mmCIF file of N, CA and C in Angstrom:
data_model
loop_
_atom_site.group_PDB
_atom_site.id
_atom_site.type_symbol
_atom_site.label_atom_id
_atom_site.label_comp_id
_atom_site.label_asym_id
_atom_site.label_seq_id
_atom_site.Cartn_x
_atom_site.Cartn_y
_atom_site.Cartn_z
ATOM 1 N N MET A 1 -5.025 -40.077 -54.931
ATOM 2 C CA MET A 1 -5.843 -39.768 -53.776
ATOM 3 C C MET A 1 -4.969 -39.018 -52.770
ATOM 4 N N ALA A 2 -5.542 -38.035 -52.131
ATOM 5 C CA ALA A 2 -4.828 -37.215 -51.151
ATOM 6 C C ALA A 2 -4.522 -38.042 -49.910
ATOM 7 N N PRO A 3 -3.364 -37.758 -49.274
ATOM 8 C CA PRO A 3 -3.037 -38.481 -48.038
ATOM 9 C C PRO A 3 -4.108 -38.250 -46.978
ATOM 10 N N GLY A 4 -4.521 -39.290 -46.335
ATOM 11 C CA GLY A 4 -5.515 -39.184 -45.281
ATOM 12 C C GLY A 4 -6.947 -39.139 -45.789
ATOM 13 N N ALA A 5 -7.136 -39.120 -47.109
ATOM 14 C CA ALA A 5 -8.494 -39.063 -47.668
ATOM 15 C C ALA A 5 -9.097 -40.467 -47.666
ATOM 16 N N ARG A 6 -10.365 -40.521 -47.443
ATOM 17 C CA ARG A 6 -11.073 -41.790 -47.525
ATOM 18 C C ARG A 6 -11.175 -42.199 -48.996
ATOM 19 N N PRO A 7 -11.243 -43.498 -49.285
ATOM 20 C CA PRO A 7 -11.331 -43.943 -50.679
ATOM 21 C C PRO A 7 -12.560 -43.389 -51.403
ATOM 22 N N ASP A 8 -13.679 -43.184 -50.713
ATOM 23 C CA ASP A 8 -14.885 -42.703 -51.370
ATOM 24 C C ASP A 8 -14.920 -41.177 -51.502
ATOM 25 N N GLN A 9 -13.976 -40.469 -50.854
ATOM 26 C CA GLN A 9 -13.994 -39.008 -50.876
ATOM 27 C C GLN A 9 -13.692 -38.459 -52.274
ATOM 28 N N SER A 10 -12.687 -38.978 -52.969
ATOM 29 C CA SER A 10 -12.354 -38.469 -54.295
ATOM 30 C C SER A 10 -13.471 -38.770 -55.289
ATOM 31 N N LYS A 11 -14.129 -39.892 -55.128
ATOM 32 C CA LYS A 11 -15.260 -40.223 -56.002
ATOM 33 C C LYS A 11 -16.393 -39.224 -55.790
ATOM 34 N N GLY A 12 -16.650 -38.832 -54.551
ATOM 35 C CA GLY A 12 -17.687 -37.848 -54.262
ATOM 36 C C GLY A 12 -17.369 -36.502 -54.873
ATOM 37 N N GLN A 13 -16.093 -36.106 -54.839
ATOM 38 C CA GLN A 13 -15.704 -34.843 -55.446
ATOM 39 C C GLN A 13 -15.871 -34.896 -56.952
ATOM 40 N N LEU A 14 -15.542 -36.024 -57.573
ATOM 41 C CA LEU A 14 -15.708 -36.146 -59.013
ATOM 42 C C LEU A 14 -17.175 -36.044 -59.392
ATOM 43 N N SER A 15 -18.041 -36.699 -58.640
ATOM 44 C CA SER A 15 -19.464 -36.611 -58.952
ATOM 45 C C SER A 15 -19.989 -35.207 -58.683
ATOM 46 N N GLY A 16 -19.373 -34.484 -57.756
ATOM 47 C CA GLY A 16 -19.795 -33.123 -57.457
ATOM 48 C C GLY A 16 -19.431 -32.128 -58.541
ATOM 49 N N ILE A 17 -18.423 -32.465 -59.353
ATOM 50 C CA ILE A 17 -18.035 -31.535 -60.420
ATOM 51 C C ILE A 17 -18.407 -32.030 -61.816
ATOM 52 N N ALA A 18 -18.948 -33.235 -61.922
ATOM 53 C CA ALA A 18 -19.267 -33.793 -63.238
ATOM 54 C C ALA A 18 -20.307 -32.944 -63.971
ATOM 55 N N VAL A 19 -21.359 -32.529 -63.288
ATOM 56 C CA VAL A 19 -22.413 -31.744 -63.946
ATOM 57 C C VAL A 19 -21.900 -30.369 -64.372
ATOM 58 N N PRO A 20 -21.230 -29.604 -63.479
ATOM 59 C CA PRO A 20 -20.721 -28.311 -63.948
ATOM 60 C C PRO A 20 -19.684 -28.442 -65.057
ATOM 61 N N LEU A 21 -18.860 -29.493 -65.024
ATOM 62 C CA LEU A 21 -17.897 -29.696 -66.111
ATOM 63 C C LEU A 21 -18.611 -29.981 -67.428
ATOM 64 N N GLY A 22 -19.621 -30.828 -67.370
ATOM 65 C CA GLY A 22 -20.404 -31.122 -68.573
ATOM 66 C C GLY A 22 -21.095 -29.884 -69.115
ATOM 67 N N LEU A 23 -21.641 -29.073 -68.213
ATOM 68 C CA LEU A 23 -22.322 -27.852 -68.649
ATOM 69 C C LEU A 23 -21.334 -26.839 -69.221
ATOM 70 N N LEU A 24 -20.118 -26.802 -68.710
ATOM 71 C CA LEU A 24 -19.089 -25.950 -69.309
ATOM 72 C C LEU A 24 -18.811 -26.380 -70.751
ATOM 73 N N GLY A 25 -18.777 -27.685 -70.979
ATOM 74 C CA GLY A 25 -18.595 -28.186 -72.349
ATOM 75 C C GLY A 25 -19.742 -27.777 -73.255
ATOM 76 N N PHE A 26 -20.967 -27.920 -72.762
ATOM 77 C CA PHE A 26 -22.135 -27.504 -73.538
ATOM 78 C C PHE A 26 -22.106 -26.001 -73.798
ATOM 79 N N LEU A 27 -21.692 -25.223 -72.814
ATOM 80 C CA LEU A 27 -21.592 -23.773 -73.009
ATOM 81 C C LEU A 27 -20.570 -23.433 -74.095
ATOM 82 N N GLY A 28 -19.477 -24.178 -74.148
ATOM 83 C CA GLY A 28 -18.474 -23.962 -75.188
ATOM 84 C C GLY A 28 -19.026 -24.231 -76.573
ATOM 85 N N VAL A 29 -19.746 -25.340 -76.721
ATOM 86 C CA VAL A 29 -20.377 -25.661 -78.008
ATOM 87 C C VAL A 29 -21.409 -24.598 -78.354
ATOM 88 N N GLN A 30 -22.209 -24.187 -77.382
ATOM 89 C CA GLN A 30 -23.239 -23.172 -77.601
ATOM 90 C C GLN A 30 -22.608 -21.852 -78.055
ATOM 91 N N PHE A 31 -21.492 -21.492 -77.438
ATOM 92 C CA PHE A 31 -20.782 -20.269 -77.816
ATOM 93 C C PHE A 31 -20.349 -20.332 -79.275
ATOM 94 N N LEU A 32 -19.754 -21.455 -79.679
ATOM 95 C CA LEU A 32 -19.296 -21.587 -81.063
ATOM 96 C C LEU A 32 -20.454 -21.559 -82.057
ATOM 97 N N LEU A 33 -21.560 -22.207 -81.718
ATOM 98 C CA LEU A 33 -22.745 -22.155 -82.585
ATOM 99 C C LEU A 33 -23.267 -20.722 -82.698
ATOM 100 N N GLY A 34 -23.325 -20.036 -81.571
ATOM 101 C CA GLY A 34 -23.810 -18.656 -81.574
ATOM 102 C C GLY A 34 -22.913 -17.738 -82.385
ATOM 103 N N MET A 35 -21.604 -17.924 -82.275
ATOM 104 C CA MET A 35 -20.681 -17.102 -83.061
ATOM 105 C C MET A 35 -20.848 -17.379 -84.551
ATOM 106 N N ALA A 36 -21.070 -18.640 -84.919
ATOM 107 C CA ALA A 36 -21.287 -18.974 -86.325
ATOM 108 C C ALA A 36 -22.542 -18.278 -86.856
ATOM 109 N N ILE A 37 -23.602 -18.263 -86.058
ATOM 110 C CA ILE A 37 -24.830 -17.572 -86.473
ATOM 111 C C ILE A 37 -24.573 -16.086 -86.590
ATOM 112 N N ASN A 38 -23.904 -15.512 -85.600
ATOM 113 C CA ASN A 38 -23.641 -14.081 -85.589
ATOM 114 C C ASN A 38 -22.801 -13.658 -86.791
ATOM 115 N N LEU A 39 -21.839 -14.476 -87.169
ATOM 116 C CA LEU A 39 -20.922 -14.104 -88.234
ATOM 117 C C LEU A 39 -21.376 -14.512 -89.631
ATOM 118 N N PHE A 40 -22.073 -15.627 -89.752
ATOM 119 C CA PHE A 40 -22.322 -16.188 -91.074
ATOM 120 C C PHE A 40 -23.782 -16.287 -91.491
ATOM 121 N N VAL A 41 -24.715 -16.007 -90.596
ATOM 122 C CA VAL A 41 -26.145 -16.106 -90.928
ATOM 123 C C VAL A 41 -26.748 -14.714 -90.895
ATOM 124 N N GLN A 42 -27.404 -14.353 -91.973
ATOM 125 C CA GLN A 42 -28.090 -13.060 -92.031
ATOM 126 C C GLN A 42 -29.557 -13.272 -91.659
ATOM 127 N N LEU A 43 -29.955 -12.693 -90.544
ATOM 128 C CA LEU A 43 -31.342 -12.792 -90.099
ATOM 129 C C LEU A 43 -32.122 -11.595 -90.621
ATOM 130 N N SER A 44 -33.401 -11.796 -90.880
ATOM 131 C CA SER A 44 -34.213 -10.687 -91.372
ATOM 132 C C SER A 44 -34.484 -9.700 -90.238
ATOM 133 N N PRO A 45 -34.534 -8.407 -90.555
ATOM 134 C CA PRO A 45 -34.781 -7.403 -89.516
ATOM 135 C C PRO A 45 -36.199 -7.443 -88.961
ATOM 136 N N SER A 46 -37.088 -8.168 -89.605
ATOM 137 C CA SER A 46 -38.477 -8.207 -89.144
ATOM 138 C C SER A 46 -38.649 -9.012 -87.866
ATOM 139 N N GLY A 47 -37.712 -9.902 -87.579
ATOM 140 C CA GLY A 47 -37.807 -10.709 -86.370
ATOM 141 C C GLY A 47 -38.794 -11.856 -86.486
ATOM 142 N N ALA A 48 -39.040 -12.334 -87.696
ATOM 143 C CA ALA A 48 -39.949 -13.459 -87.906
ATOM 144 C C ALA A 48 -39.207 -14.750 -87.557
ATOM 145 N N VAL A 49 -39.367 -15.219 -86.339
ATOM 146 C CA VAL A 49 -38.592 -16.347 -85.830
ATOM 147 C C VAL A 49 -38.854 -17.609 -86.641
ATOM 148 N N MET A 50 -40.075 -17.898 -86.959
ATOM 149 C CA MET A 50 -40.375 -19.121 -87.712
ATOM 150 C C MET A 50 -39.772 -19.067 -89.108
ATOM 151 N N THR A 51 -39.766 -17.892 -89.726
ATOM 152 C CA THR A 51 -39.142 -17.750 -91.038
ATOM 153 C C THR A 51 -37.651 -18.035 -90.920
ATOM 154 N N GLU A 52 -37.044 -17.535 -89.860
ATOM 155 C CA GLU A 52 -35.621 -17.778 -89.646
ATOM 156 C C GLU A 52 -35.356 -19.273 -89.458
ATOM 157 N N MET A 53 -36.234 -19.928 -88.731
ATOM 158 C CA MET A 53 -36.067 -21.361 -88.505
ATOM 159 C C MET A 53 -36.145 -22.135 -89.809
ATOM 160 N N MET A 54 -37.009 -21.707 -90.709
ATOM 161 C CA MET A 54 -37.148 -22.412 -91.989
ATOM 162 C C MET A 54 -35.984 -22.070 -92.925
ATOM 163 N N GLY A 55 -35.591 -20.811 -92.968
ATOM 164 C CA GLY A 55 -34.537 -20.392 -93.881
ATOM 165 C C GLY A 55 -33.142 -20.774 -93.418
ATOM 166 N N ASN A 56 -32.878 -20.681 -92.140
ATOM 167 C CA ASN A 56 -31.560 -20.990 -91.580
ATOM 168 C C ASN A 56 -31.699 -22.100 -90.546
ATOM 169 N N GLY A 57 -32.619 -22.985 -90.784
ATOM 170 C CA GLY A 57 -33.078 -23.930 -89.785
ATOM 171 C C GLY A 57 -32.033 -24.712 -89.046
ATOM 172 N N LEU A 58 -31.078 -25.283 -89.754
ATOM 173 C CA LEU A 58 -30.174 -26.202 -89.087
ATOM 174 C C LEU A 58 -29.351 -25.509 -88.002
ATOM 175 N N LEU A 59 -28.632 -24.474 -88.353
ATOM 176 C CA LEU A 59 -27.755 -23.823 -87.390
ATOM 177 C C LEU A 59 -28.531 -23.130 -86.272
ATOM 178 N N VAL A 60 -29.550 -22.370 -86.640
ATOM 179 C CA VAL A 60 -30.362 -21.666 -85.636
ATOM 180 C C VAL A 60 -31.113 -22.678 -84.771
ATOM 181 N N GLY A 61 -31.640 -23.709 -85.386
ATOM 182 C CA GLY A 61 -32.383 -24.733 -84.638
ATOM 183 C C GLY A 61 -31.507 -25.482 -83.653
ATOM 184 N N ILE A 62 -30.299 -25.855 -84.079
ATOM 185 C CA ILE A 62 -29.380 -26.548 -83.176
ATOM 186 C C ILE A 62 -28.993 -25.637 -82.012
ATOM 187 N N HIS A 63 -28.751 -24.360 -82.326
ATOM 188 C CA HIS A 63 -28.396 -23.404 -81.280
ATOM 189 C C HIS A 63 -29.536 -23.247 -80.268
ATOM 190 N N MET A 64 -30.752 -23.168 -80.761
ATOM 191 C CA MET A 64 -31.905 -23.048 -79.861
ATOM 192 C C MET A 64 -32.080 -24.320 -79.023
ATOM 193 N N MET A 65 -31.864 -25.481 -79.649
ATOM 194 C CA MET A 65 -31.998 -26.745 -78.930
ATOM 195 C C MET A 65 -30.936 -26.842 -77.826
ATOM 196 N N PHE A 66 -29.705 -26.454 -78.129
ATOM 197 C CA PHE A 66 -28.667 -26.453 -77.113
ATOM 198 C C PHE A 66 -29.025 -25.502 -75.977
ATOM 199 N N GLY A 67 -29.653 -24.377 -76.312
ATOM 200 C CA GLY A 67 -30.085 -23.442 -75.268
ATOM 201 C C GLY A 67 -31.084 -24.076 -74.324
ATOM 202 N N MET A 68 -32.028 -24.825 -74.879
ATOM 203 C CA MET A 68 -33.023 -25.502 -74.030
ATOM 204 C C MET A 68 -32.365 -26.585 -73.184
ATOM 205 N N ILE A 69 -31.404 -27.294 -73.770
ATOM 206 C CA ILE A 69 -30.668 -28.310 -73.010
ATOM 207 C C ILE A 69 -29.891 -27.651 -71.875
ATOM 208 N N LEU A 70 -29.314 -26.486 -72.152
ATOM 209 C CA LEU A 70 -28.564 -25.772 -71.112
ATOM 210 C C LEU A 70 -29.466 -25.307 -69.975
ATOM 211 N N VAL A 71 -30.676 -24.861 -70.299
ATOM 212 C CA VAL A 71 -31.609 -24.455 -69.238
ATOM 213 C C VAL A 71 -31.950 -25.664 -68.366
ATOM 214 N N ALA A 72 -32.291 -26.780 -69.005
ATOM 215 C CA ALA A 72 -32.599 -27.995 -68.237
ATOM 216 C C ALA A 72 -31.374 -28.458 -67.448
ATOM 217 N N GLY A 73 -30.207 -28.395 -68.067
ATOM 218 C CA GLY A 73 -28.979 -28.769 -67.376
ATOM 219 C C GLY A 73 -28.663 -27.840 -66.223
ATOM 220 N N GLY A 74 -28.976 -26.560 -66.385
ATOM 221 C CA GLY A 74 -28.758 -25.602 -65.298
ATOM 222 C C GLY A 74 -29.633 -25.899 -64.101
ATOM 223 N N VAL A 75 -30.876 -26.290 -64.358
ATOM 224 C CA VAL A 75 -31.774 -26.684 -63.263
ATOM 225 C C VAL A 75 -31.244 -27.947 -62.593
ATOM 226 N N LEU A 76 -30.810 -28.907 -63.403
ATOM 227 C CA LEU A 76 -30.196 -30.122 -62.856
ATOM 228 C C LEU A 76 -28.944 -29.766 -62.064
ATOM 229 N N GLY A 77 -28.173 -28.798 -62.564
ATOM 230 C CA GLY A 77 -26.962 -28.365 -61.880
ATOM 231 C C GLY A 77 -27.244 -27.809 -60.495
ATOM 232 N N VAL A 78 -28.326 -27.052 -60.375
ATOM 233 C CA VAL A 78 -28.708 -26.530 -59.050
ATOM 234 C C VAL A 78 -29.094 -27.690 -58.135
ATOM 235 N N ALA A 79 -29.867 -28.631 -58.654
ATOM 236 C CA ALA A 79 -30.304 -29.771 -57.841
ATOM 237 C C ALA A 79 -29.123 -30.619 -57.386
ATOM 238 N N THR A 80 -28.154 -30.829 -58.262
ATOM 239 C CA THR A 80 -27.008 -31.661 -57.875
ATOM 240 C C THR A 80 -26.010 -30.896 -57.011
ATOM 241 N N ALA A 81 -26.085 -29.573 -57.001
ATOM 242 C CA ALA A 81 -25.188 -28.778 -56.153
ATOM 243 C C ALA A 81 -25.673 -28.723 -54.707
ATOM 244 N N LEU A 82 -26.950 -28.947 -54.481
ATOM 245 C CA LEU A 82 -27.519 -28.850 -53.131
ATOM 246 C C LEU A 82 -26.755 -29.666 -52.085
ATOM 247 N N PRO A 83 -26.411 -30.926 -52.356
ATOM 248 C CA PRO A 83 -25.677 -31.696 -51.335
ATOM 249 C C PRO A 83 -24.259 -31.188 -51.093
ATOM 250 N N ASN A 84 -23.739 -30.338 -51.973
ATOM 251 C CA ASN A 84 -22.365 -29.853 -51.854
ATOM 252 C C ASN A 84 -22.265 -28.559 -51.059
ATOM 253 N N GLY A 85 -23.355 -28.101 -50.489
ATOM 254 C CA GLY A 85 -23.304 -26.930 -49.625
ATOM 255 C C GLY A 85 -23.851 -25.663 -50.269
ATOM 256 N N ARG A 86 -23.970 -24.646 -49.410
ATOM 257 C CA ARG A 86 -24.570 -23.379 -49.846
ATOM 258 C C ARG A 86 -23.739 -22.661 -50.894
ATOM 259 N N GLN A 87 -22.427 -22.686 -50.739
ATOM 260 C CA GLN A 87 -21.578 -21.975 -51.688
ATOM 261 C C GLN A 87 -21.677 -22.591 -53.088
ATOM 262 N N ALA A 88 -21.607 -23.907 -53.184
ATOM 263 C CA ALA A 88 -21.729 -24.576 -54.482
ATOM 264 C C ALA A 88 -23.112 -24.341 -55.078
ATOM 265 N N THR A 89 -24.141 -24.381 -54.247
ATOM 266 C CA THR A 89 -25.498 -24.150 -54.725
ATOM 267 C C THR A 89 -25.654 -22.718 -55.228
ATOM 268 N N ALA A 90 -25.107 -21.758 -54.504
ATOM 269 C CA ALA A 90 -25.184 -20.365 -54.940
ATOM 270 C C ALA A 90 -24.485 -20.176 -56.279
ATOM 271 N N CYS A 91 -23.350 -20.825 -56.459
ATOM 272 C CA CYS A 91 -22.629 -20.731 -57.736
ATOM 273 C C CYS A 91 -23.448 -21.331 -58.874
ATOM 274 N N ALA A 92 -24.109 -22.457 -58.609
ATOM 275 C CA ALA A 92 -24.945 -23.087 -59.630
ATOM 276 C C ALA A 92 -26.144 -22.205 -59.980
ATOM 277 N N VAL A 93 -26.710 -21.527 -58.976
ATOM 278 C CA VAL A 93 -27.832 -20.618 -59.235
ATOM 279 C C VAL A 93 -27.357 -19.432 -60.075
ATOM 280 N N VAL A 94 -26.189 -18.886 -59.761
ATOM 281 C CA VAL A 94 -25.630 -17.783 -60.553
ATOM 282 C C VAL A 94 -25.434 -18.236 -62.000
ATOM 283 N N ALA A 95 -24.904 -19.436 -62.177
ATOM 284 C CA ALA A 95 -24.700 -19.963 -63.534
ATOM 285 C C ALA A 95 -26.034 -20.114 -64.268
ATOM 286 N N LEU A 96 -27.056 -20.606 -63.584
ATOM 287 C CA LEU A 96 -28.372 -20.740 -64.207
ATOM 288 C C LEU A 96 -28.923 -19.373 -64.598
ATOM 289 N N VAL A 97 -28.746 -18.379 -63.752
ATOM 290 C CA VAL A 97 -29.182 -17.017 -64.089
ATOM 291 C C VAL A 97 -28.439 -16.529 -65.337
ATOM 292 N N GLY A 98 -27.154 -16.864 -65.436
ATOM 293 C CA GLY A 98 -26.391 -16.506 -66.635
ATOM 294 C C GLY A 98 -26.942 -17.167 -67.881
ATOM 295 N N ILE A 99 -27.295 -18.434 -67.783
ATOM 296 C CA ILE A 99 -27.870 -19.156 -68.927
ATOM 297 C C ILE A 99 -29.192 -18.526 -69.330
ATOM 298 N N LEU A 100 -30.040 -18.227 -68.347
ATOM 299 C CA LEU A 100 -31.334 -17.604 -68.652
ATOM 300 C C LEU A 100 -31.159 -16.216 -69.259
ATOM 301 N N THR A 101 -30.186 -15.466 -68.772
ATOM 302 C CA THR A 101 -29.898 -14.141 -69.324
ATOM 303 C C THR A 101 -29.459 -14.255 -70.779
ATOM 304 N N ALA A 102 -28.567 -15.198 -71.051
ATOM 305 C CA ALA A 102 -28.121 -15.412 -72.428
ATOM 306 C C ALA A 102 -29.289 -15.840 -73.313
ATOM 307 N N GLY A 103 -30.173 -16.659 -72.768
ATOM 308 C CA GLY A 103 -31.351 -17.092 -73.530
ATOM 309 C C GLY A 103 -32.272 -15.929 -73.872
ATOM 310 N N LEU A 104 -32.491 -15.046 -72.903
ATOM 311 C CA LEU A 104 -33.298 -13.854 -73.178
ATOM 312 C C LEU A 104 -32.634 -12.987 -74.240
ATOM 313 N N GLY A 105 -31.314 -12.883 -74.172
ATOM 314 C CA GLY A 105 -30.581 -12.160 -75.203
ATOM 315 C C GLY A 105 -30.736 -12.809 -76.569
ATOM 316 N N GLY A 106 -30.761 -14.133 -76.583
ATOM 317 C CA GLY A 106 -30.939 -14.863 -77.837
ATOM 318 C C GLY A 106 -32.297 -14.615 -78.463
ATOM 319 N N VAL A 107 -33.327 -14.613 -77.643
ATOM 320 C CA VAL A 107 -34.679 -14.321 -78.165
ATOM 321 C C VAL A 107 -34.728 -12.900 -78.704
ATOM 322 N N ALA A 108 -34.142 -11.958 -77.947
ATOM 323 C CA ALA A 108 -34.109 -10.564 -78.411
ATOM 324 C C ALA A 108 -33.294 -10.434 -79.692
ATOM 325 N N PHE A 109 -32.250 -11.223 -79.814
ATOM 326 C CA PHE A 109 -31.409 -11.212 -81.007
ATOM 327 C C PHE A 109 -32.207 -11.651 -82.230
ATOM 328 N N LEU A 110 -32.971 -12.727 -82.069
ATOM 329 C CA LEU A 110 -33.805 -13.208 -83.178
ATOM 330 C C LEU A 110 -34.929 -12.238 -83.507
ATOM 331 N N MET A 111 -35.557 -11.710 -82.475
ATOM 332 C CA MET A 111 -36.702 -10.824 -82.692
ATOM 333 C C MET A 111 -36.282 -9.450 -83.205
ATOM 334 N N GLY A 112 -35.062 -9.031 -82.871
ATOM 335 C CA GLY A 112 -34.622 -7.688 -83.217
ATOM 336 C C GLY A 112 -33.692 -7.624 -84.408
ATOM 337 N N GLY A 113 -33.560 -8.709 -85.155
ATOM 338 C CA GLY A 113 -32.728 -8.688 -86.347
ATOM 339 C C GLY A 113 -31.252 -8.488 -86.064
ATOM 340 N N GLN A 114 -30.691 -9.269 -85.208
ATOM 341 C CA GLN A 114 -29.273 -9.270 -84.867
ATOM 342 C C GLN A 114 -28.831 -7.983 -84.153
ATOM 343 N N SER A 115 -29.572 -7.599 -83.163
ATOM 344 C CA SER A 115 -29.269 -6.409 -82.370
ATOM 345 C C SER A 115 -27.935 -6.565 -81.630
ATOM 346 N N ASN A 116 -27.116 -5.518 -81.659
ATOM 347 C CA ASN A 116 -25.850 -5.536 -80.940
ATOM 348 C C ASN A 116 -26.070 -5.652 -79.433
ATOM 349 N N GLY A 117 -27.093 -4.981 -78.910
ATOM 350 C CA GLY A 117 -27.392 -5.058 -77.483
ATOM 351 C C GLY A 117 -27.752 -6.464 -77.059
ATOM 352 N N ALA A 118 -28.529 -7.159 -77.877
ATOM 353 C CA ALA A 118 -28.907 -8.535 -77.562
ATOM 354 C C ALA A 118 -27.693 -9.453 -77.628
ATOM 355 N N SER A 119 -26.826 -9.208 -78.585
ATOM 356 C CA SER A 119 -25.603 -9.989 -78.697
ATOM 357 C C SER A 119 -24.729 -9.791 -77.452
ATOM 358 N N TYR A 120 -24.648 -8.566 -76.991
ATOM 359 C CA TYR A 120 -23.886 -8.257 -75.781
ATOM 360 C C TYR A 120 -24.498 -8.956 -74.566
ATOM 361 N N LEU A 121 -25.826 -8.968 -74.479
ATOM 362 C CA LEU A 121 -26.509 -9.633 -73.372
ATOM 363 C C LEU A 121 -26.201 -11.131 -73.372
ATOM 364 N N MET A 122 -26.170 -11.726 -74.555
ATOM 365 C CA MET A 122 -25.809 -13.141 -74.634
ATOM 366 C C MET A 122 -24.382 -13.366 -74.143
ATOM 367 N N ALA A 123 -23.464 -12.478 -74.522
ATOM 368 C CA ALA A 123 -22.069 -12.615 -74.096
ATOM 369 C C ALA A 123 -21.931 -12.478 -72.581
ATOM 370 N N VAL A 124 -22.639 -11.518 -72.006
ATOM 371 C CA VAL A 124 -22.604 -11.341 -70.547
ATOM 372 C C VAL A 124 -23.171 -12.575 -69.851
ATOM 373 N N GLY A 125 -24.307 -13.066 -70.323
ATOM 374 C CA GLY A 125 -24.904 -14.262 -69.737
ATOM 375 C C GLY A 125 -23.973 -15.467 -69.819
ATOM 376 N N PHE A 126 -23.314 -15.610 -70.965
ATOM 377 C CA PHE A 126 -22.362 -16.701 -71.151
ATOM 378 C C PHE A 126 -21.238 -16.615 -70.124
ATOM 379 N N LEU A 127 -20.655 -15.426 -69.968
ATOM 380 C CA LEU A 127 -19.549 -15.263 -69.021
ATOM 381 C C LEU A 127 -19.985 -15.484 -67.577
ATOM 382 N N VAL A 128 -21.187 -15.036 -67.231
ATOM 383 C CA VAL A 128 -21.704 -15.265 -65.872
ATOM 384 C C VAL A 128 -21.868 -16.770 -65.634
ATOM 385 N N ALA A 129 -22.411 -17.484 -66.626
ATOM 386 C CA ALA A 129 -22.603 -18.933 -66.481
ATOM 387 C C ALA A 129 -21.263 -19.651 -66.352
ATOM 388 N N VAL A 130 -20.313 -19.307 -67.205
ATOM 389 C CA VAL A 130 -18.988 -19.936 -67.129
ATOM 390 C C VAL A 130 -18.345 -19.641 -65.772
ATOM 391 N N GLY A 131 -18.397 -18.396 -65.345
ATOM 392 C CA GLY A 131 -17.837 -18.041 -64.037
ATOM 393 C C GLY A 131 -18.513 -18.779 -62.899
ATOM 394 N N GLY A 132 -19.836 -18.915 -62.974
ATOM 395 C CA GLY A 132 -20.572 -19.636 -61.938
ATOM 396 C C GLY A 132 -20.151 -21.091 -61.841
ATOM 397 N N TYR A 133 -19.993 -21.739 -63.003
ATOM 398 C CA TYR A 133 -19.611 -23.163 -62.968
ATOM 399 C C TYR A 133 -18.163 -23.347 -62.544
ATOM 400 N N ILE A 134 -17.276 -22.441 -62.940
ATOM 401 C CA ILE A 134 -15.888 -22.538 -62.480
ATOM 402 C C ILE A 134 -15.835 -22.339 -60.964
ATOM 403 N N ALA A 135 -16.579 -21.354 -60.466
ATOM 404 C CA ALA A 135 -16.614 -21.113 -59.014
ATOM 405 C C ALA A 135 -17.213 -22.314 -58.281
ATOM 406 N N GLU A 136 -18.197 -22.948 -58.871
ATOM 407 C CA GLU A 136 -18.790 -24.145 -58.236
ATOM 408 C C GLU A 136 -17.772 -25.271 -58.154
ATOM 409 N N ILE A 137 -17.016 -25.471 -59.225
ATOM 410 C CA ILE A 137 -15.993 -26.522 -59.213
ATOM 411 C C ILE A 137 -14.953 -26.249 -58.129
ATOM 412 N N VAL A 138 -14.548 -24.983 -58.018
ATOM 413 C CA VAL A 138 -13.584 -24.610 -56.982
ATOM 414 C C VAL A 138 -14.181 -24.826 -55.594
ATOM 415 N N ALA A 139 -15.446 -24.477 -55.430
ATOM 416 C CA ALA A 139 -16.107 -24.634 -54.126
ATOM 417 C C ALA A 139 -16.214 -26.103 -53.729
ATOM 418 N N VAL A 140 -16.456 -26.978 -54.685
ATOM 419 C CA VAL A 140 -16.606 -28.396 -54.373
ATOM 420 C C VAL A 140 -15.257 -29.035 -54.080
ATOM 421 N N ARG A 141 -14.235 -28.587 -54.749
ATOM 422 C CA ARG A 141 -12.899 -29.173 -54.545
ATOM 423 C C ARG A 141 -12.372 -28.673 -53.250
#
C-alpha cells in the first residue's frame, strides 16, 4: 500500500481495473482463436455462415461465442468505468468501439470468404480495444 493511502483505496483501484484486465485476457484468447481460424480453417467463398458453422463448427463457434462475450463484457466495462471518471469511461467506450469494429470485421470475414480487408478490420478493432483497456487501467491507477 502506498504511504498515506487509506486501506480501502488500493482495493478500490483493484476493483477499478479488474474488468479491463479480464477483458484483455479474453481479447488475447479471442486473438489466438481468430488466428487459428485464419491460418488453419478454409472457409467457403460463398459466405454461407451456417454451412461454416456446421463444417468448422467448434473453432468458428467458439470464436463467435467469445465475440459475443466480449461485446457484453465491453458494455459491462463501460458501466463499471463510470464511477472511475470521464477519462476511464472514455477509454472503456473506445475499447467497446474496437470490439464492435472487430466483430463487424468478423462478420465480413465469414460472409466474404476470408477477405483480407475484413481480416485487417478485425486486427485494427483488436488493437483499438487493447489500447482502450490499457489506457483505462492507466487512468484508474
